mmCIF file of C-alpha atoms in Angstrom:
data_model
loop_
_atom_site.group_PDB
_atom_site.id
_atom_site.type_symbol
_atom_site.label_atom_id
_atom_site.label_comp_id
_atom_site.label_asym_id
_atom_site.label_seq_id
_atom_site.Cartn_x
_atom_site.Cartn_y
_atom_site.Cartn_z
ATOM 1 C CA MET A 1 45.802 -56.162 10.562
ATOM 2 C CA TRP A 2 49.120 -54.423 11.230
ATOM 3 C CA PRO A 3 50.109 -54.338 14.942
ATOM 4 C CA THR A 4 49.713 -51.044 16.758
ATOM 5 C CA GLN A 5 52.690 -49.064 17.997
ATOM 6 C CA ARG A 6 51.899 -50.184 21.549
ATOM 7 C CA GLU A 7 51.818 -53.840 20.501
ATOM 8 C CA VAL A 8 55.135 -53.503 18.689
ATOM 9 C CA SER A 9 56.690 -51.836 21.734
ATOM 10 C CA ASP A 10 55.464 -54.636 24.011
ATOM 11 C CA LEU A 11 56.864 -57.297 21.697
ATOM 12 C CA VAL A 12 60.214 -55.528 21.533
ATOM 13 C CA GLU A 13 60.384 -55.222 25.306
ATOM 14 C CA LYS A 14 59.750 -58.931 25.764
ATOM 15 C CA ALA A 15 62.122 -60.050 23.008
ATOM 16 C CA VAL A 16 65.680 -61.101 23.679
ATOM 17 C CA LEU A 17 67.367 -58.591 21.394
ATOM 18 C CA PRO A 18 70.446 -56.397 21.489
ATOM 19 C CA GLU A 19 69.794 -53.029 23.121
ATOM 20 C CA MET A 20 70.310 -51.268 19.777
ATOM 21 C CA PHE A 21 67.296 -53.052 18.253
ATOM 22 C CA LYS A 22 65.160 -52.409 21.313
ATOM 23 C CA LYS A 23 65.987 -48.718 21.170
ATOM 24 C CA VAL A 24 65.231 -48.374 17.442
ATOM 25 C CA TYR A 25 62.087 -50.492 17.202
ATOM 26 C CA ALA A 26 60.417 -49.375 20.407
ATOM 27 C CA ASP A 27 59.281 -46.218 18.578
ATOM 28 C CA VAL A 28 59.303 -47.551 15.014
ATOM 29 C CA TYR A 29 55.981 -45.879 14.159
ATOM 30 C CA ALA A 30 57.093 -42.475 15.430
ATOM 31 C CA GLY A 31 59.471 -41.890 12.541
ATOM 32 C CA ASP A 32 62.445 -39.571 12.406
ATOM 33 C CA ARG A 33 62.387 -35.780 12.681
ATOM 34 C CA GLU A 34 61.861 -35.304 8.946
ATOM 35 C CA TRP A 35 58.848 -37.635 9.007
ATOM 36 C CA GLN A 36 57.386 -35.912 12.060
ATOM 37 C CA SER A 37 57.859 -32.469 10.496
ATOM 38 C CA LEU A 38 55.722 -33.289 7.434
ATOM 39 C CA ALA A 39 52.633 -31.085 7.277
ATOM 40 C CA VAL A 40 49.551 -33.305 6.967
ATOM 41 C CA ARG A 41 45.971 -32.081 6.858
ATOM 42 C CA GLU A 42 43.486 -33.745 9.153
ATOM 43 C CA GLY A 43 40.608 -35.683 7.617
ATOM 44 C CA ASN A 44 39.287 -39.062 6.535
ATOM 45 C CA HIS A 45 40.258 -38.631 2.871
ATOM 46 C CA TYR A 46 43.639 -38.414 1.223
ATOM 47 C CA ASP A 47 44.494 -34.856 0.264
ATOM 48 C CA TRP A 48 45.635 -35.211 -3.348
ATOM 49 C CA GLU A 49 48.297 -32.741 -4.464
ATOM 50 C CA LYS A 50 47.229 -31.391 -7.833
ATOM 51 C CA ASP A 51 50.792 -30.539 -8.860
ATOM 52 C CA SER A 52 52.356 -33.879 -7.926
ATOM 53 C CA THR A 53 54.110 -35.686 -10.773
ATOM 54 C CA TYR A 54 54.366 -38.897 -8.742
ATOM 55 C CA VAL A 55 50.881 -39.510 -7.332
ATOM 56 C CA LYS A 56 47.601 -38.366 -8.862
ATOM 57 C CA ASN A 57 43.950 -39.249 -8.322
ATOM 58 C CA PRO A 58 43.217 -41.792 -11.108
ATOM 59 C CA PRO A 59 39.988 -41.489 -13.118
ATOM 60 C CA TYR A 60 38.790 -45.088 -12.762
ATOM 61 C CA PHE A 61 35.640 -44.056 -10.882
ATOM 62 C CA ASP A 62 34.853 -40.818 -12.695
ATOM 63 C CA GLY A 63 31.161 -40.699 -13.600
ATOM 64 C CA MET A 64 30.468 -44.076 -11.983
ATOM 65 C CA ALA A 65 26.790 -44.621 -11.176
ATOM 66 C CA ALA A 66 25.592 -46.566 -8.131
ATOM 67 C CA GLN A 67 24.361 -49.363 -10.409
ATOM 68 C CA PRO A 68 25.992 -50.575 -13.626
ATOM 69 C CA GLY A 69 24.298 -49.821 -16.906
ATOM 70 C CA ALA A 70 24.506 -51.849 -20.072
ATOM 71 C CA PRO A 71 28.047 -51.957 -21.514
ATOM 72 C CA LEU A 72 28.502 -49.347 -24.203
ATOM 73 C CA PRO A 73 28.307 -50.817 -27.712
ATOM 74 C CA ILE A 74 31.514 -51.056 -29.720
ATOM 75 C CA VAL A 75 30.515 -49.408 -32.981
ATOM 76 C CA LYS A 76 32.697 -47.774 -35.648
ATOM 77 C CA ALA A 77 35.792 -48.571 -33.614
ATOM 78 C CA ARG A 78 39.223 -47.748 -34.990
ATOM 79 C CA VAL A 79 42.379 -49.828 -34.669
ATOM 80 C CA LEU A 80 45.006 -48.132 -32.520
ATOM 81 C CA ALA A 81 47.592 -50.859 -33.050
ATOM 82 C CA LEU A 82 47.860 -53.804 -35.441
ATOM 83 C CA LEU A 83 50.407 -56.149 -33.899
ATOM 84 C CA GLY A 84 52.050 -59.497 -34.578
ATOM 85 C CA ASP A 85 52.738 -62.571 -32.467
ATOM 86 C CA SER A 86 54.234 -62.701 -28.957
ATOM 87 C CA ILE A 87 53.387 -59.176 -27.894
ATOM 88 C CA THR A 88 54.442 -59.250 -24.259
ATOM 89 C CA THR A 89 53.368 -57.180 -21.284
ATOM 90 C CA ASP A 90 56.776 -55.508 -21.596
ATOM 91 C CA HIS A 91 55.721 -54.228 -25.024
ATOM 92 C CA ILE A 92 52.454 -52.911 -23.579
ATOM 93 C CA SER A 93 53.244 -51.742 -20.061
ATOM 94 C CA PRO A 94 55.280 -48.597 -19.295
ATOM 95 C CA ALA A 95 58.694 -49.751 -18.084
ATOM 96 C CA GLY A 96 62.258 -48.532 -17.808
ATOM 97 C CA SER A 97 63.533 -45.024 -18.391
ATOM 98 C CA ILE A 98 61.375 -42.176 -19.675
ATOM 99 C CA LYS A 99 62.399 -40.705 -23.032
ATOM 100 C CA ALA A 100 62.556 -36.922 -23.141
ATOM 101 C CA ASP A 101 61.029 -36.731 -26.627
ATOM 102 C CA GLY A 102 58.151 -39.111 -25.849
ATOM 103 C CA PRO A 103 54.694 -38.154 -24.561
ATOM 104 C CA ALA A 104 55.587 -38.974 -20.935
ATOM 105 C CA GLY A 105 58.821 -36.971 -21.060
ATOM 106 C CA LYS A 106 57.058 -33.991 -22.617
ATOM 107 C CA TYR A 107 54.399 -34.160 -19.906
ATOM 108 C CA LEU A 108 57.045 -34.059 -17.164
ATOM 109 C CA VAL A 109 58.889 -31.148 -18.777
ATOM 110 C CA GLU A 110 55.610 -29.235 -19.066
ATOM 111 C CA HIS A 111 55.155 -29.780 -15.338
ATOM 112 C CA GLY A 112 58.565 -28.410 -14.417
ATOM 113 C CA VAL A 113 60.533 -31.651 -14.114
ATOM 114 C CA LYS A 114 64.102 -31.598 -15.417
ATOM 115 C CA LYS A 115 65.309 -34.493 -17.553
ATOM 116 C CA ASP A 116 67.797 -35.562 -14.855
ATOM 117 C CA ASP A 117 64.846 -35.920 -12.460
ATOM 118 C CA PHE A 118 62.596 -37.974 -14.736
ATOM 119 C CA ASN A 119 63.316 -41.162 -12.798
ATOM 120 C CA SER A 120 61.622 -44.316 -14.164
ATOM 121 C CA TYR A 121 58.096 -45.400 -15.024
ATOM 122 C CA GLY A 122 58.240 -47.736 -12.044
ATOM 123 C CA SER A 123 58.835 -44.867 -9.659
ATOM 124 C CA ARG A 124 56.005 -42.832 -11.196
ATOM 125 C CA ARG A 125 53.468 -45.652 -11.447
ATOM 126 C CA GLY A 126 51.201 -43.694 -9.086
ATOM 127 C CA ASN A 127 50.733 -40.990 -11.730
ATOM 128 C CA HIS A 128 48.342 -42.237 -14.395
ATOM 129 C CA GLU A 129 49.146 -39.275 -16.648
ATOM 130 C CA VAL A 130 52.732 -40.479 -16.954
ATOM 131 C CA MET A 131 51.830 -44.138 -17.238
ATOM 132 C CA VAL A 132 49.181 -43.815 -19.935
ATOM 133 C CA ARG A 133 51.678 -41.854 -22.033
ATOM 134 C CA GLY A 134 54.143 -44.735 -21.703
ATOM 135 C CA THR A 135 51.679 -47.466 -22.674
ATOM 136 C CA PHE A 136 52.679 -49.194 -25.944
ATOM 137 C CA ALA A 137 55.756 -46.925 -25.970
ATOM 138 C CA ASN A 138 58.291 -49.769 -25.894
ATOM 139 C CA VAL A 139 61.105 -49.036 -28.355
ATOM 140 C CA ARG A 140 60.797 -52.544 -29.841
ATOM 141 C CA LEU A 141 57.066 -52.368 -30.561
ATOM 142 C CA ARG A 142 56.245 -52.665 -34.262
ATOM 143 C CA ASN A 143 52.820 -51.380 -35.136
ATOM 144 C CA GLN A 144 51.866 -52.526 -38.621
ATOM 145 C CA LEU A 145 49.650 -49.459 -38.973
ATOM 146 C CA ALA A 146 52.863 -47.431 -39.132
ATOM 147 C CA PRO A 147 55.201 -49.639 -41.224
ATOM 148 C CA GLY A 148 58.901 -48.952 -40.950
ATOM 149 C CA THR A 149 58.651 -47.552 -37.415
ATOM 150 C CA GLU A 150 59.544 -48.906 -33.989
ATOM 151 C CA GLY A 151 58.126 -47.658 -30.717
ATOM 152 C CA GLY A 152 54.782 -46.195 -29.750
ATOM 153 C CA VAL A 153 53.821 -44.919 -33.192
ATOM 154 C CA THR A 154 50.561 -45.263 -35.114
ATOM 155 C CA ARG A 155 48.524 -43.578 -37.812
ATOM 156 C CA HIS A 156 45.404 -41.651 -36.902
ATOM 157 C CA LEU A 157 42.510 -42.638 -39.134
ATOM 158 C CA PRO A 158 40.965 -41.592 -41.402
ATOM 159 C CA SER A 159 43.430 -38.673 -41.611
ATOM 160 C CA GLY A 160 46.424 -41.005 -42.078
ATOM 161 C CA GLU A 161 48.586 -38.689 -39.967
ATOM 162 C CA GLN A 162 51.452 -40.472 -38.205
ATOM 163 C CA MET A 163 51.786 -39.686 -34.503
ATOM 164 C CA SER A 164 52.359 -41.272 -31.119
ATOM 165 C CA ILE A 165 49.870 -43.866 -29.919
ATOM 166 C CA PHE A 166 49.008 -41.620 -26.980
ATOM 167 C CA ASP A 167 48.384 -38.532 -29.125
ATOM 168 C CA ALA A 168 46.205 -40.540 -31.499
ATOM 169 C CA SER A 169 44.176 -41.895 -28.586
ATOM 170 C CA VAL A 170 43.547 -38.359 -27.345
ATOM 171 C CA LYS A 171 42.146 -37.381 -30.736
ATOM 172 C CA TYR A 172 39.963 -40.493 -30.916
ATOM 173 C CA ILE A 173 38.624 -40.000 -27.385
ATOM 174 C CA ALA A 174 37.795 -36.373 -28.158
ATOM 175 C CA ASP A 175 35.800 -37.563 -31.194
ATOM 176 C CA GLY A 176 34.043 -40.305 -29.211
ATOM 177 C CA VAL A 177 35.661 -43.092 -31.233
ATOM 178 C CA PRO A 178 36.112 -46.446 -29.433
ATOM 179 C CA LEU A 179 39.443 -48.184 -30.002
ATOM 180 C CA LEU A 180 40.586 -51.698 -30.786
ATOM 181 C CA VAL A 181 43.873 -53.599 -30.782
ATOM 182 C CA ILE A 182 44.381 -56.460 -33.239
ATOM 183 C CA ALA A 183 47.148 -58.932 -32.457
ATOM 184 C CA GLY A 184 48.513 -62.388 -33.214
ATOM 185 C CA LYS A 185 49.312 -65.356 -30.993
ATOM 186 C CA GLU A 186 50.075 -65.240 -27.262
ATOM 187 C CA TYR A 187 49.036 -61.649 -26.759
ATOM 188 C CA GLY A 188 50.143 -60.450 -23.321
ATOM 189 C CA SER A 189 52.747 -63.159 -22.742
ATOM 190 C CA GLY A 190 55.464 -62.722 -20.147
ATOM 191 C CA SER A 191 55.123 -61.622 -16.549
ATOM 192 C CA SER A 192 51.795 -60.236 -15.386
ATOM 193 C CA ARG A 193 51.718 -56.437 -15.199
ATOM 194 C CA ASP A 194 48.704 -54.480 -14.010
ATOM 195 C CA TRP A 195 49.568 -51.448 -16.145
ATOM 196 C CA ALA A 196 49.475 -53.637 -19.268
ATOM 197 C CA ALA A 197 45.698 -53.568 -18.740
ATOM 198 C CA LYS A 198 45.295 -50.215 -16.970
ATOM 199 C CA GLY A 199 47.175 -48.320 -19.681
ATOM 200 C CA PRO A 200 45.060 -49.617 -22.590
ATOM 201 C CA LYS A 201 41.912 -48.813 -20.593
ATOM 202 C CA LEU A 202 43.005 -45.197 -20.188
ATOM 203 C CA LEU A 203 43.918 -45.010 -23.884
ATOM 204 C CA GLY A 204 40.266 -45.697 -24.710
ATOM 205 C CA ILE A 205 40.798 -49.279 -25.919
ATOM 206 C CA ARG A 206 37.509 -51.128 -25.617
ATOM 207 C CA ALA A 207 38.447 -54.527 -27.079
ATOM 208 C CA VAL A 208 41.365 -56.671 -28.209
ATOM 209 C CA LEU A 209 41.018 -59.131 -31.084
ATOM 210 C CA ALA A 210 43.852 -61.672 -30.976
ATOM 211 C CA GLU A 211 44.641 -65.189 -32.163
ATOM 212 C CA SER A 212 45.356 -66.316 -28.586
ATOM 213 C CA TYR A 213 46.082 -64.861 -25.142
ATOM 214 C CA GLU A 214 48.353 -65.375 -22.203
ATOM 215 C CA ARG A 215 46.038 -66.600 -19.434
ATOM 216 C CA ILE A 216 46.575 -63.957 -16.747
ATOM 217 C CA HIS A 217 46.695 -60.994 -19.116
ATOM 218 C CA ARG A 218 43.387 -62.052 -20.666
ATOM 219 C CA SER A 219 41.863 -62.039 -17.180
ATOM 220 C CA ASN A 220 43.434 -58.653 -16.423
ATOM 221 C CA LEU A 221 41.863 -57.182 -19.559
ATOM 222 C CA VAL A 222 38.425 -58.286 -18.377
ATOM 223 C CA GLY A 223 39.253 -56.855 -14.956
ATOM 224 C CA MET A 224 39.696 -53.437 -16.567
ATOM 225 C CA GLY A 225 36.503 -53.723 -18.619
ATOM 226 C CA ILE A 226 38.291 -54.474 -21.908
ATOM 227 C CA LEU A 227 36.646 -57.131 -24.078
ATOM 228 C CA PRO A 228 39.019 -59.953 -25.163
ATOM 229 C CA LEU A 229 37.954 -61.425 -28.501
ATOM 230 C CA GLN A 230 39.643 -64.361 -30.211
ATOM 231 C CA PHE A 231 39.833 -65.199 -33.896
ATOM 232 C CA THR A 232 38.407 -68.524 -35.002
ATOM 233 C CA ALA A 233 41.156 -71.184 -35.095
ATOM 234 C CA GLY A 234 43.235 -70.878 -38.230
ATOM 235 C CA GLU A 235 42.186 -67.287 -38.906
ATOM 236 C CA SER A 236 44.202 -64.112 -38.372
ATOM 237 C CA ALA A 237 44.293 -60.522 -39.478
ATOM 238 C CA ALA A 238 46.574 -61.527 -42.350
ATOM 239 C CA SER A 239 44.482 -64.483 -43.517
ATOM 240 C CA LEU A 240 41.338 -62.331 -43.479
ATOM 241 C CA GLY A 241 43.039 -59.485 -45.320
ATOM 242 C CA LEU A 242 42.555 -56.959 -42.518
ATOM 243 C CA THR A 243 44.688 -53.827 -42.831
ATOM 244 C CA GLY A 244 43.656 -52.110 -39.603
ATOM 245 C CA GLU A 245 42.278 -49.184 -41.602
ATOM 246 C CA GLU A 246 38.711 -50.487 -41.369
ATOM 247 C CA THR A 247 36.071 -49.469 -38.858
ATOM 248 C CA TYR A 248 34.844 -52.263 -36.606
ATOM 249 C CA ASP A 249 31.480 -53.146 -35.056
ATOM 250 C CA VAL A 250 31.207 -55.906 -32.448
ATOM 251 C CA VAL A 251 27.717 -57.399 -32.697
ATOM 252 C CA GLY A 252 26.031 -59.698 -30.160
ATOM 253 C CA VAL A 253 27.923 -59.109 -26.912
ATOM 254 C CA ASP A 254 24.864 -57.746 -25.093
ATOM 255 C CA LYS A 255 22.852 -60.911 -25.826
ATOM 256 C CA LEU A 256 25.694 -63.134 -24.619
ATOM 257 C CA LEU A 257 25.924 -61.194 -21.355
ATOM 258 C CA GLU A 258 22.208 -61.662 -20.774
ATOM 259 C CA THR A 259 22.711 -65.432 -20.829
ATOM 260 C CA GLY A 260 25.836 -65.267 -18.686
ATOM 261 C CA LEU A 261 27.778 -66.737 -21.622
ATOM 262 C CA SER A 262 26.274 -70.121 -20.757
ATOM 263 C CA GLY A 263 25.983 -71.204 -24.413
ATOM 264 C CA SER A 264 27.959 -70.291 -27.498
ATOM 265 C CA ARG A 265 30.276 -67.339 -26.979
ATOM 266 C CA GLU A 266 30.609 -66.405 -30.628
ATOM 267 C CA VAL A 267 29.960 -62.853 -31.818
ATOM 268 C CA THR A 268 30.247 -61.127 -35.161
ATOM 269 C CA VAL A 269 32.923 -58.545 -35.787
ATOM 270 C CA LYS A 270 32.062 -56.475 -38.840
ATOM 271 C CA ALA A 271 35.074 -54.838 -40.494
ATOM 272 C CA THR A 272 34.131 -52.078 -42.909
ATOM 273 C CA PRO A 273 36.834 -50.700 -45.241
ATOM 274 C CA ALA A 274 36.773 -47.185 -46.659
ATOM 275 C CA SER A 275 35.608 -48.686 -49.949
ATOM 276 C CA GLY A 276 34.220 -52.077 -50.745
ATOM 277 C CA ALA A 277 31.999 -54.530 -48.925
ATOM 278 C CA PRO A 278 32.319 -55.126 -45.154
ATOM 279 C CA LYS A 279 33.698 -58.426 -43.885
ATOM 280 C CA GLU A 280 31.901 -60.366 -41.171
ATOM 281 C CA ILE A 281 34.294 -62.197 -38.858
ATOM 282 C CA ARG A 282 33.313 -64.773 -36.278
ATOM 283 C CA ALA A 283 35.111 -64.315 -32.970
ATOM 284 C CA THR A 284 34.885 -65.891 -29.531
ATOM 285 C CA VAL A 285 34.327 -63.758 -26.448
ATOM 286 C CA ARG A 286 37.065 -64.762 -23.982
ATOM 287 C CA ILE A 287 35.210 -63.903 -20.807
ATOM 288 C CA ASP A 288 35.737 -67.325 -19.279
ATOM 289 C CA THR A 289 34.069 -67.425 -15.852
ATOM 290 C CA PRO A 290 30.786 -66.245 -14.274
ATOM 291 C CA GLN A 291 32.751 -63.881 -12.025
ATOM 292 C CA GLU A 292 34.411 -62.311 -15.064
ATOM 293 C CA VAL A 293 30.940 -61.749 -16.545
ATOM 294 C CA LEU A 294 30.115 -59.678 -13.461
ATOM 295 C CA TYR A 295 33.374 -57.740 -13.720
ATOM 296 C CA TYR A 296 32.725 -56.881 -17.360
ATOM 297 C CA LYS A 297 29.114 -55.857 -16.705
ATOM 298 C CA HIS A 298 30.353 -53.463 -14.023
ATOM 299 C CA GLY A 299 33.012 -51.986 -16.282
ATOM 300 C CA GLY A 300 35.847 -53.779 -14.515
ATOM 301 C CA ILE A 301 36.858 -55.158 -11.148
ATOM 302 C CA LEU A 302 37.422 -51.753 -9.545
ATOM 303 C CA PRO A 303 33.845 -50.450 -10.042
ATOM 304 C CA TYR A 304 32.541 -53.900 -9.105
ATOM 305 C CA VAL A 305 34.370 -53.928 -5.754
ATOM 306 C CA LEU A 306 33.456 -50.323 -4.958
ATOM 307 C CA ARG A 307 29.773 -51.009 -5.627
ATOM 308 C CA GLN A 308 29.932 -54.044 -3.324
ATOM 309 C CA LEU A 309 31.415 -51.880 -0.577
ATOM 310 C CA LEU A 310 28.808 -49.159 -1.063
ATOM 311 C CA ALA A 311 26.016 -51.746 -0.877
ATOM 312 C CA GLN A 312 27.105 -52.944 2.563
ATOM 313 C CA PRO A 313 24.892 -51.731 5.449
#
């Protein structure tokens, strides 16, 4: 608990401090004239400003029921990004300056923000509309679905149209198509970043199929309700001849969740090309602890915690 203004004032009075510090900190919670002049509506809930480009009400709880239902099946999923080894959280998470010609920059311009006032992704991390548009937008990202490009570019399937990863996700979400990321070794390496999991969630990514994971990022994916799947040792997208143009079904997750993943954690991933026979791939579900099972069943840690709070008398 933070101390009250009265408690702070008492501590300051008793402390052996220069008079300047006593004068400043005696009323530290009062703020200056600009702070005191801010118009704030009374109430128990935060009054979201609809036009703010810095802080917006995120959609993590939209449509959330009091009790979790069965996780939605991952059927006829499309690959949003086909990636190589050592994809870091810096590749995934929005970071640095905002490009004027990218989805995030266009969003800000449409909302009356001048380029000189874009600021950085870090300063606008409270606005999910900006952050989701910067996810996978790193200029060094190489998506094998869009060969010869760098940055947040992909191809929308089955149209084959090249566009930004964000714009493609919008089209897929509108069509009710679940999304998948396929990657190589050490997916999510580097420093832990919450938006490296939040951003993919908002893009409509339901699962990641990788050769291996960085430990904390794997856990963060589960915490956002994204299913981490791992290729069988020695297998990869390249060795299995996957192009990323297939549709994907993940079969058997519901049965594993019923058992709490107490036995084998293998599922079947069926990759169906536009022509030819489908390939059945064995993959391991990387939900590694009983608590993570609960998080995934609830759709992520945020719905799980909110439901626990609502259940309290």
